[in-house]
Short mmCIF file of N, CA and C in Angstrom, two decimals:
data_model
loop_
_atom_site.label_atom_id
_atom_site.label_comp_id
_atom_site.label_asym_id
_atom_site.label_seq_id
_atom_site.Cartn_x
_atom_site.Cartn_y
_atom_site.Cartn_z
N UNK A 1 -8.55 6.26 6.49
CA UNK A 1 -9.22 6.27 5.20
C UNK A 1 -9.01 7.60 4.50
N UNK A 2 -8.88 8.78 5.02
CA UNK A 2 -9.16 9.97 4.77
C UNK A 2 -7.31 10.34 4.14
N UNK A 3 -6.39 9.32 4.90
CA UNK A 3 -4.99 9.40 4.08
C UNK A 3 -4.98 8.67 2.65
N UNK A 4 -5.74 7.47 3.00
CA UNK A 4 -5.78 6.45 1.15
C UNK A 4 -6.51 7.25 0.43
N UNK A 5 -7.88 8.14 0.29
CA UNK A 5 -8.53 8.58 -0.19
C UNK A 5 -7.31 9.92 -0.59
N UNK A 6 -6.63 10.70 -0.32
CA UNK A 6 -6.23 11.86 -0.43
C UNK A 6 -5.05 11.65 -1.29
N UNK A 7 -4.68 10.36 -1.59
CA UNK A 7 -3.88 9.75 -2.29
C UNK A 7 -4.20 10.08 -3.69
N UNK A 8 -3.16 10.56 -4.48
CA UNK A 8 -3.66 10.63 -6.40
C UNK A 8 -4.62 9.33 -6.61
N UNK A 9 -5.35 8.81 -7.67
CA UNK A 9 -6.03 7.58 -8.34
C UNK A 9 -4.79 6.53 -8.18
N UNK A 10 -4.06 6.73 -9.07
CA UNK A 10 -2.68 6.03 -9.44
C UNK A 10 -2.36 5.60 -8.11
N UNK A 11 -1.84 6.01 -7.48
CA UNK A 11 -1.36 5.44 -5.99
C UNK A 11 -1.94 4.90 -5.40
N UNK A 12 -3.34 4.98 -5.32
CA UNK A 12 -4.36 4.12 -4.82
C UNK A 12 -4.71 2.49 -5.52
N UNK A 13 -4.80 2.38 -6.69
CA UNK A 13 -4.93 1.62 -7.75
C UNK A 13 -3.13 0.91 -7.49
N UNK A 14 -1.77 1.35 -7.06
CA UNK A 14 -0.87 0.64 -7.28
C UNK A 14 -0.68 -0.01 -6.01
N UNK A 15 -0.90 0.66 -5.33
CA UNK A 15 -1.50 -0.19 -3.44
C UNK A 15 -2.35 -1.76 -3.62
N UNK A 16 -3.46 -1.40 -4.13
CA UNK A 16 -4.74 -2.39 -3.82
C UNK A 16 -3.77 -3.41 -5.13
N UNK A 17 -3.59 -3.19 -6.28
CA UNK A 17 -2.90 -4.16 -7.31
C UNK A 17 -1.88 -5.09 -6.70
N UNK A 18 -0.88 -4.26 -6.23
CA UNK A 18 0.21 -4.70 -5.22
C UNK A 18 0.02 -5.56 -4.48
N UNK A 19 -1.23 -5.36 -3.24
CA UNK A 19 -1.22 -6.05 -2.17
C UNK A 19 -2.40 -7.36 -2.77
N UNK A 20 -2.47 -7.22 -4.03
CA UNK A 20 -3.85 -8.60 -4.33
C UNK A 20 -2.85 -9.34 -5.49
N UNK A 21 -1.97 -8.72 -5.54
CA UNK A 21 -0.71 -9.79 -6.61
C UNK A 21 -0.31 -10.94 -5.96
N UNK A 22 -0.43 -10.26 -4.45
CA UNK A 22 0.31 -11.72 -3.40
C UNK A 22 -0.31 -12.80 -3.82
N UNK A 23 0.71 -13.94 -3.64
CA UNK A 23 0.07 -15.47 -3.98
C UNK A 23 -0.87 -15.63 -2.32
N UNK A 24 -0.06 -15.69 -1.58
CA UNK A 24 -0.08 -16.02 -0.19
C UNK A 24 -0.88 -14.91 1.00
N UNK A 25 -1.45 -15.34 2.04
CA UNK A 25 -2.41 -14.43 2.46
C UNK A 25 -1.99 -13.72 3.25
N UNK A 26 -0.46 -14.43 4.06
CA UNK A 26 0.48 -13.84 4.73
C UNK A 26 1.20 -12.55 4.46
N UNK A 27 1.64 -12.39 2.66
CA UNK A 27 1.80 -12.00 1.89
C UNK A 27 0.87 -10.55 1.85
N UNK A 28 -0.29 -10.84 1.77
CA UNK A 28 -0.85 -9.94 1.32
C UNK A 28 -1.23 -9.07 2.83
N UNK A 29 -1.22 -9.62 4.37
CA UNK A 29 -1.19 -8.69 4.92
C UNK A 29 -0.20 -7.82 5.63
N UNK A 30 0.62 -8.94 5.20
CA UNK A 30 2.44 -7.91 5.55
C UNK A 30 2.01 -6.30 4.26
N UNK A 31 1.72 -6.74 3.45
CA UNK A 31 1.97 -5.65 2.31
C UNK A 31 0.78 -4.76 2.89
N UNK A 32 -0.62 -4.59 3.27
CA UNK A 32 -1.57 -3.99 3.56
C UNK A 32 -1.00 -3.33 4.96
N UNK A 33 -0.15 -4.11 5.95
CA UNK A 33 0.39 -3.20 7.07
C UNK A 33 1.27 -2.44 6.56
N UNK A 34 2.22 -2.42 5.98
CA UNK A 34 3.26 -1.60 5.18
C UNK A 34 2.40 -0.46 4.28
N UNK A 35 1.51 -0.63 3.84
CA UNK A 35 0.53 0.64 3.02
C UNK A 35 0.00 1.40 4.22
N UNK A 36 -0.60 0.85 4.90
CA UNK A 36 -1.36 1.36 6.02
C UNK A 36 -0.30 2.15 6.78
N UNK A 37 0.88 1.29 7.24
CA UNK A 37 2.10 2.64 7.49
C UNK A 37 2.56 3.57 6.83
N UNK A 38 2.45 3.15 5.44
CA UNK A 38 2.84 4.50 4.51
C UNK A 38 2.05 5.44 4.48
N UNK A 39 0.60 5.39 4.82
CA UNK A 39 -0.59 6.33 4.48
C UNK A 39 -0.20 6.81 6.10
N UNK A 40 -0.05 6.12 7.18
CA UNK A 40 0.52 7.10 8.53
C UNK A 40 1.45 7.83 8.59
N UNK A 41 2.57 8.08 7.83
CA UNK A 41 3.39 8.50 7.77
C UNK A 41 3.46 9.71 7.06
N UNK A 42 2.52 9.74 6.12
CA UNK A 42 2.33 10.71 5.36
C UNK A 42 3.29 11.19 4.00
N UNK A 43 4.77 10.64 3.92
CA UNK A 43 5.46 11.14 2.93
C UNK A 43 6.27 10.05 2.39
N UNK A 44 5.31 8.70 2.28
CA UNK A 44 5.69 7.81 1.77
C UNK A 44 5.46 7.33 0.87
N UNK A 45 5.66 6.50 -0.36
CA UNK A 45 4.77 6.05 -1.33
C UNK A 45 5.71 5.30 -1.96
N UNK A 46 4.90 3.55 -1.64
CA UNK A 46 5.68 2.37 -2.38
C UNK A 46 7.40 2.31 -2.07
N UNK A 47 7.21 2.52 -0.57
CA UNK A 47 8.72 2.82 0.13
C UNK A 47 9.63 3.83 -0.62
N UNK A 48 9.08 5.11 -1.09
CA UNK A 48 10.02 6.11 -1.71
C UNK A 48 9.45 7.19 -1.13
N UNK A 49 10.10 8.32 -1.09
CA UNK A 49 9.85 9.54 -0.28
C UNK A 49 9.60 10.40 -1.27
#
């Protein structure tokens, strides 16, 4: 939490938009594991460095 939170507004807001655009629920937690890895990783954002 303390990585999503430390995130600019914008990046936070293009995450949660992103992952609730999915039609499908499958969809939407492939995309929430992929955020959740980007916020572990630390120098990721929307798969760009």
């Amino acid at each position: 939490m303390a990585a999503y939170e430390a995130r600019a507004s914008y990046q936070r807001n293009d995450y949660l938009g992103w992952i609730n655009r999915a039609k499908r629920d499958d969809t939407k937690q492939r995309r929430l594991e992929k955020m959740l890895r980007e916020l572990e990783a630390g120098d990721v954002y929307m798969n760009m460095r």
